[in-house]
Amino acid sequence: MEAIIRPDQDSAAHLVARIIAKELRAHPSLVLGLATGRTMEAVYRVLVQMHQQERLDFSLCRTFNLDEYVGLAPTDPRSYRYYMNRRLFSHVNIDKRNTHLPDGTATDLDAECCQYEEKMRRCGGIDLQLLGIGAAGHIGFNEPLSALRSRTRVKALSPATVEQNAAFFGGAANVPRRAITMGVGTILEGRRCILLATGEKKAGVIAKAVEGPITAMISATALQLHTRCTVVLDEAAASQLKAADYYRWIFENEPEWEEFRQSPNRDY
Ligand code: GLP
């Protein structure tokens, strides 16, 4: 794992978008794993701008989202399918038939989970998996005690997650209690993982996820097992990391990051 610290939320999101754009230009039929949540909105905004201003091409790109609420139809504004259409898919030249999310309204949810895994396999697996982190340290909806080898399945949401998402549903009582989520094992199979976290509220959980011991209580800690995982943070989210100076040195000095050190001279 490596941690990259950028001065603020905007530059952290820009860096993630630039990494995605670089991979997409090198591999136009990239299989992209996508995440939702407030943190990702800035990333999708930059990707849309890159499409409009630099013709970043999504025409061959395939996508698989991490999760979806059980019971919400794609047309429901609170569903993750709706979020993805609104934030990204409807503004770029992606073929919507190549965009996949679990179907939270399927009558047989277990079969839907198996089929989702099968679709990923048929596409050759995820090349680049984008991740956020929940307040309690979950990736996707892999709540406390999620097996570190778990696959796509239905998961009951923890009270912390319900609370975190209450605002989108007009109160905790209206938040769906279950979701379909890629498993921790599924996520770890992605060839590259990028986790983005910004803001002071994430500082405590980021310190645990990056520098703490691996535990099923905090599914993001499993990323320490991944051979190519980059955690991109702003200063606020990095504020409780013990080795922050070392991580800053890496971004400032390692050749891999050279092209990303120069900030692009653009208005987004
Ligand atoms: C939800 C999603 C996660 C996401 C998290 C963080 O729980 N299932 O994939 O990482 O929210 O959201 P935010 O970026 O709004 O903090």
Short mmCIF file of C-alpha atoms and ligand atoms in Angstrom, two decimals:
data_model
loop_
_atom_site.label_atom_id
_atom_site.label_comp_id
_atom_site.label_asym_id
_atom_site.label_seq_id
_atom_site.Cartn_x
_atom_site.Cartn_y
_atom_site.Cartn_z
CA MET A 1 0.00 0.00 0.00
CA GLU A 2 1.12 3.55 -0.54
CA ALA A 3 -0.43 6.72 0.82
CA ILE A 4 -0.38 9.91 -1.21
CA ILE A 5 -1.16 13.19 0.52
CA ARG A 6 -2.37 16.23 -1.40
CA PRO A 7 -2.95 19.66 0.11
CA ASP A 8 -6.72 19.76 -0.21
CA GLN A 9 -9.82 17.90 -1.30
CA ASP A 10 -9.74 19.29 -4.82
CA SER A 11 -6.18 18.29 -5.61
CA ALA A 12 -6.77 14.81 -4.11
CA ALA A 13 -9.80 14.30 -6.38
CA HIS A 14 -7.86 15.66 -9.37
CA LEU A 15 -5.05 13.22 -8.77
CA VAL A 16 -7.47 10.29 -8.71
CA ALA A 17 -9.17 11.49 -11.91
CA ARG A 18 -5.79 11.88 -13.63
CA ILE A 19 -4.76 8.35 -12.64
CA ILE A 20 -8.02 6.98 -14.05
CA ALA A 21 -7.62 9.06 -17.25
CA LYS A 22 -4.08 7.80 -17.74
CA GLU A 23 -5.18 4.17 -17.40
CA LEU A 24 -8.14 4.73 -19.72
CA ARG A 25 -5.96 6.31 -22.41
CA ALA A 26 -3.50 3.43 -22.19
CA HIS A 27 -6.26 0.80 -22.16
CA PRO A 28 -9.45 2.10 -23.84
CA SER A 29 -11.44 -1.02 -22.92
CA LEU A 30 -10.49 -0.70 -19.25
CA VAL A 31 -12.68 -2.46 -16.71
CA LEU A 32 -13.28 0.17 -14.09
CA GLY A 33 -14.65 -0.54 -10.61
CA LEU A 34 -16.63 2.46 -9.39
CA ALA A 35 -17.75 3.81 -6.05
CA THR A 36 -20.42 6.23 -4.90
CA GLY A 37 -20.65 8.69 -2.01
CA ARG A 38 -19.99 12.39 -1.59
CA THR A 39 -16.22 12.02 -1.86
CA MET A 40 -16.45 10.62 -5.39
CA GLU A 41 -18.55 13.47 -6.73
CA ALA A 42 -15.45 15.63 -7.28
CA VAL A 43 -13.70 12.81 -9.16
CA TYR A 44 -16.63 12.33 -11.53
CA ARG A 45 -16.86 16.08 -12.06
CA VAL A 46 -13.23 16.17 -13.23
CA LEU A 47 -13.69 13.10 -15.45
CA VAL A 48 -16.69 14.75 -17.15
CA GLN A 49 -14.60 17.89 -17.72
CA MET A 50 -11.77 15.81 -19.13
CA HIS A 51 -14.24 14.19 -21.51
CA GLN A 52 -15.61 17.55 -22.62
CA GLN A 53 -12.31 19.43 -22.86
CA GLU A 54 -9.74 16.75 -23.71
CA ARG A 55 -12.00 14.18 -25.36
CA LEU A 56 -11.29 11.56 -22.74
CA ASP A 57 -12.90 8.57 -24.43
CA PHE A 58 -15.18 6.18 -22.51
CA SER A 59 -16.67 4.48 -25.57
CA LEU A 60 -15.03 1.11 -24.92
CA CYS A 61 -14.82 1.35 -21.13
CA ARG A 62 -16.68 -1.20 -19.00
CA THR A 63 -17.71 -0.41 -15.43
CA PHE A 64 -18.83 -2.32 -12.34
CA ASN A 65 -20.05 -0.50 -9.27
CA LEU A 66 -19.27 -1.75 -5.80
CA ASP A 67 -22.77 -1.84 -4.41
CA GLU A 68 -26.47 -1.03 -4.55
CA TYR A 69 -29.24 -0.78 -1.98
CA VAL A 70 -31.70 -3.66 -1.80
CA GLY A 71 -35.19 -2.60 -2.85
CA LEU A 72 -34.31 0.57 -4.76
CA ALA A 73 -35.17 0.67 -8.47
CA PRO A 74 -32.66 2.23 -10.90
CA THR A 75 -35.10 5.11 -11.40
CA ASP A 76 -35.14 5.92 -7.67
CA PRO A 77 -33.07 9.10 -7.16
CA ARG A 78 -31.54 7.55 -4.02
CA SER A 79 -30.26 4.47 -5.87
CA TYR A 80 -26.62 4.21 -6.82
CA ARG A 81 -27.60 3.56 -10.46
CA TYR A 82 -29.31 6.95 -10.49
CA TYR A 83 -26.26 8.55 -8.83
CA MET A 84 -23.92 7.09 -11.44
CA ASN A 85 -26.08 8.18 -14.39
CA ARG A 86 -26.40 11.65 -12.95
CA ARG A 87 -22.76 12.15 -11.94
CA LEU A 88 -20.95 10.39 -14.77
CA PHE A 89 -22.59 8.08 -17.28
CA SER A 90 -25.04 10.61 -18.76
CA HIS A 91 -22.26 13.13 -19.38
CA VAL A 92 -19.63 11.00 -21.11
CA ASN A 93 -19.62 8.80 -24.19
CA ILE A 94 -19.91 5.53 -22.32
CA ASP A 95 -22.23 2.84 -23.66
CA LYS A 96 -24.70 2.38 -20.79
CA ARG A 97 -24.95 -1.31 -21.68
CA ASN A 98 -21.34 -1.56 -20.51
CA THR A 99 -22.13 -0.06 -17.11
CA HIS A 100 -23.05 -2.53 -14.39
CA LEU A 101 -24.48 -2.25 -10.92
CA PRO A 102 -26.04 -5.02 -8.86
CA ASP A 103 -29.83 -5.10 -9.24
CA GLY A 104 -31.26 -4.38 -5.79
CA THR A 105 -34.77 -5.24 -6.98
CA ALA A 106 -33.96 -8.76 -8.22
CA THR A 107 -36.40 -11.37 -6.90
CA ASP A 108 -33.56 -13.81 -6.23
CA LEU A 109 -30.86 -11.65 -4.66
CA ASP A 110 -28.39 -14.49 -4.14
CA ALA A 111 -28.61 -15.42 -7.83
CA GLU A 112 -28.13 -11.76 -8.73
CA CYS A 113 -24.91 -11.68 -6.65
CA CYS A 114 -23.55 -14.80 -8.40
CA GLN A 115 -24.43 -13.37 -11.81
CA TYR A 116 -22.68 -10.11 -10.95
CA GLU A 117 -19.48 -11.99 -10.12
CA GLU A 118 -19.88 -13.97 -13.34
CA LYS A 119 -20.23 -10.79 -15.41
CA MET A 120 -17.02 -9.40 -13.89
CA ARG A 121 -15.23 -12.65 -14.68
CA ARG A 122 -16.46 -12.60 -18.29
CA CYS A 123 -15.03 -9.08 -18.67
CA GLY A 124 -11.67 -10.34 -17.45
CA GLY A 125 -11.90 -8.88 -13.93
CA ILE A 126 -11.54 -5.33 -12.64
CA ASP A 127 -8.46 -3.45 -13.87
CA LEU A 128 -8.80 -0.40 -11.63
CA GLN A 129 -11.05 -0.30 -8.58
CA LEU A 130 -12.01 3.06 -7.15
CA LEU A 131 -12.94 3.04 -3.45
CA GLY A 132 -14.23 5.39 -0.81
CA ILE A 133 -14.30 4.63 2.89
CA GLY A 134 -17.28 4.70 5.21
CA ALA A 135 -17.16 6.37 8.61
CA ALA A 136 -16.66 3.01 10.31
CA GLY A 137 -13.98 1.89 7.84
CA HIS A 138 -15.97 -0.13 5.36
CA ILE A 139 -15.24 -0.44 1.65
CA GLY A 140 -18.30 -1.01 -0.53
CA PHE A 141 -20.82 -2.09 2.10
CA ASN A 142 -18.47 -4.54 3.77
CA GLU A 143 -19.62 -3.84 7.28
CA PRO A 144 -17.84 -4.95 10.48
CA LEU A 145 -17.00 -8.67 10.52
CA SER A 146 -17.16 -8.99 6.73
CA ALA A 147 -15.00 -11.97 5.85
CA LEU A 148 -11.75 -10.84 4.27
CA ARG A 149 -12.39 -13.39 1.50
CA SER A 150 -16.06 -12.52 1.02
CA ARG A 151 -17.66 -12.33 -2.43
CA THR A 152 -20.55 -10.27 -3.79
CA ARG A 153 -23.49 -10.84 -1.44
CA VAL A 154 -26.31 -9.23 0.49
CA LYS A 155 -25.10 -7.46 3.61
CA ALA A 156 -27.08 -5.90 6.48
CA LEU A 157 -26.06 -2.29 7.05
CA SER A 158 -24.60 -1.37 10.42
CA PRO A 159 -26.20 1.39 12.52
CA ALA A 160 -23.16 3.63 11.77
CA THR A 161 -23.69 3.25 8.02
CA VAL A 162 -27.44 3.79 8.31
CA GLU A 163 -26.71 6.99 10.24
CA GLN A 164 -24.10 8.11 7.71
CA ASN A 165 -26.61 7.81 4.88
CA ALA A 166 -29.69 9.06 6.74
CA ALA A 167 -29.58 12.52 5.15
CA PHE A 168 -30.14 11.04 1.67
CA PHE A 169 -33.31 9.30 2.82
CA GLY A 170 -34.90 11.96 4.98
CA GLY A 171 -33.98 10.19 8.22
CA ALA A 172 -32.41 6.93 9.42
CA ALA A 173 -35.81 5.17 9.54
CA ASN A 174 -36.06 5.34 5.74
CA VAL A 175 -32.59 3.99 4.93
CA PRO A 176 -32.73 0.49 3.37
CA ARG A 177 -31.36 -2.03 5.86
CA ARG A 178 -29.62 -4.22 3.30
CA ALA A 179 -27.43 -3.79 0.26
CA ILE A 180 -25.73 -5.93 -2.36
CA THR A 181 -21.99 -5.35 -2.21
CA MET A 182 -18.87 -6.73 -3.82
CA GLY A 183 -17.04 -8.71 -1.14
CA VAL A 184 -13.66 -7.87 0.32
CA GLY A 185 -12.21 -10.81 -1.61
CA THR A 186 -13.83 -9.54 -4.82
CA ILE A 187 -12.31 -6.08 -4.30
CA LEU A 188 -8.87 -7.50 -3.55
CA GLU A 189 -8.90 -9.23 -6.95
CA GLY A 190 -8.91 -5.90 -8.78
CA ARG A 191 -5.53 -5.39 -10.44
CA ARG A 192 -5.15 -1.95 -8.94
CA CYS A 193 -7.07 -0.26 -6.11
CA ILE A 194 -7.33 3.45 -5.42
CA LEU A 195 -9.00 4.60 -2.24
CA LEU A 196 -9.86 8.28 -1.93
CA ALA A 197 -10.66 9.88 1.42
CA THR A 198 -10.91 13.57 2.22
CA GLY A 199 -11.84 15.70 5.22
CA GLU A 200 -11.08 15.64 8.90
CA LYS A 201 -13.96 13.28 9.68
CA LYS A 202 -12.13 10.47 7.91
CA ALA A 203 -8.78 11.04 9.69
CA GLY A 204 -9.33 8.53 12.51
CA VAL A 205 -10.58 5.72 10.33
CA ILE A 206 -7.85 6.34 7.73
CA ALA A 207 -5.16 6.02 10.42
CA LYS A 208 -6.65 2.65 11.36
CA ALA A 209 -7.08 1.49 7.76
CA VAL A 210 -3.57 2.46 6.63
CA GLU A 211 -1.40 1.98 9.71
CA GLY A 212 -3.49 -0.22 11.99
CA PRO A 213 -3.67 -4.01 12.20
CA ILE A 214 -5.70 -5.96 9.63
CA THR A 215 -9.11 -6.78 11.03
CA ALA A 216 -12.51 -7.87 9.69
CA MET A 217 -13.96 -5.13 11.93
CA ILE A 218 -12.57 -2.55 9.49
CA SER A 219 -12.76 -3.98 5.98
CA ALA A 220 -10.52 -1.24 4.50
CA THR A 221 -7.57 -2.70 6.47
CA ALA A 222 -7.70 -5.69 4.07
CA LEU A 223 -6.28 -3.39 1.40
CA GLN A 224 -2.93 -3.78 3.16
CA LEU A 225 -2.88 -7.25 1.55
CA HIS A 226 -3.22 -5.80 -1.94
CA THR A 227 -0.03 -5.58 -4.01
CA ARG A 228 -1.04 -2.39 -5.81
CA CYS A 229 -3.18 -0.17 -3.66
CA THR A 230 -2.87 3.61 -3.51
CA VAL A 231 -4.64 5.60 -0.81
CA VAL A 232 -5.09 9.22 -1.91
CA LEU A 233 -5.77 11.69 0.91
CA ASP A 234 -5.99 15.38 1.56
CA GLU A 235 -4.06 16.85 4.50
CA ALA A 236 -7.16 16.75 6.71
CA ALA A 237 -7.80 13.04 6.18
CA ALA A 238 -4.06 12.33 6.62
CA SER A 239 -3.77 14.30 9.85
CA GLN A 240 -3.59 11.26 12.16
CA LEU A 241 -1.06 9.25 10.15
CA LYS A 242 2.18 8.59 12.00
CA ALA A 243 4.43 8.34 8.94
CA ALA A 244 2.89 11.22 6.94
CA ASP A 245 6.30 12.81 6.24
CA TYR A 246 7.48 9.60 4.62
CA TYR A 247 4.36 9.43 2.45
CA ARG A 248 4.83 13.08 1.38
CA TRP A 249 8.45 12.32 0.45
CA ILE A 250 7.32 9.49 -1.81
CA PHE A 251 4.99 11.71 -3.82
CA GLU A 252 7.62 14.45 -4.10
CA ASN A 253 10.49 12.18 -5.11
CA GLU A 254 9.48 8.87 -6.64
CA PRO A 255 9.62 8.85 -10.48
CA GLU A 256 6.21 7.15 -10.72
CA TRP A 257 4.59 10.34 -9.45
CA GLU A 258 6.61 12.83 -11.48
CA GLU A 259 3.97 13.48 -14.14
CA PHE A 260 1.36 13.98 -11.43
CA ARG A 261 3.45 16.53 -9.52
CA GLN A 262 3.04 19.21 -12.16
CA SER A 263 -0.42 20.57 -11.77
CA PRO A 264 -2.17 20.80 -15.14
CA ASN A 265 -2.68 24.34 -16.33
CA ARG A 266 -6.44 24.08 -16.69
CA ASP A 267 -9.46 25.62 -15.13
CA TYR A 268 -10.80 22.48 -13.48
C1 GLP B 1 -21.23 4.40 1.31
C2 GLP B 1 -20.75 3.60 0.12
C3 GLP B 1 -19.25 3.47 0.18
C4 GLP B 1 -18.62 4.85 0.32
C5 GLP B 1 -19.08 5.50 1.61
C6 GLP B 1 -18.44 6.85 1.88
O1 GLP B 1 -21.20 3.64 2.48
N1 GLP B 1 -21.32 2.30 0.04
O2 GLP B 1 -18.79 2.83 -1.02
O3 GLP B 1 -17.23 4.72 0.35
O4 GLP B 1 -20.48 5.61 1.52
O5 GLP B 1 -19.24 7.90 1.48
P1 GLP B 1 -18.79 9.42 1.52
O6 GLP B 1 -17.85 9.62 0.40
O7 GLP B 1 -20.08 10.15 1.31
O8 GLP B 1 -18.17 9.67 2.83
#
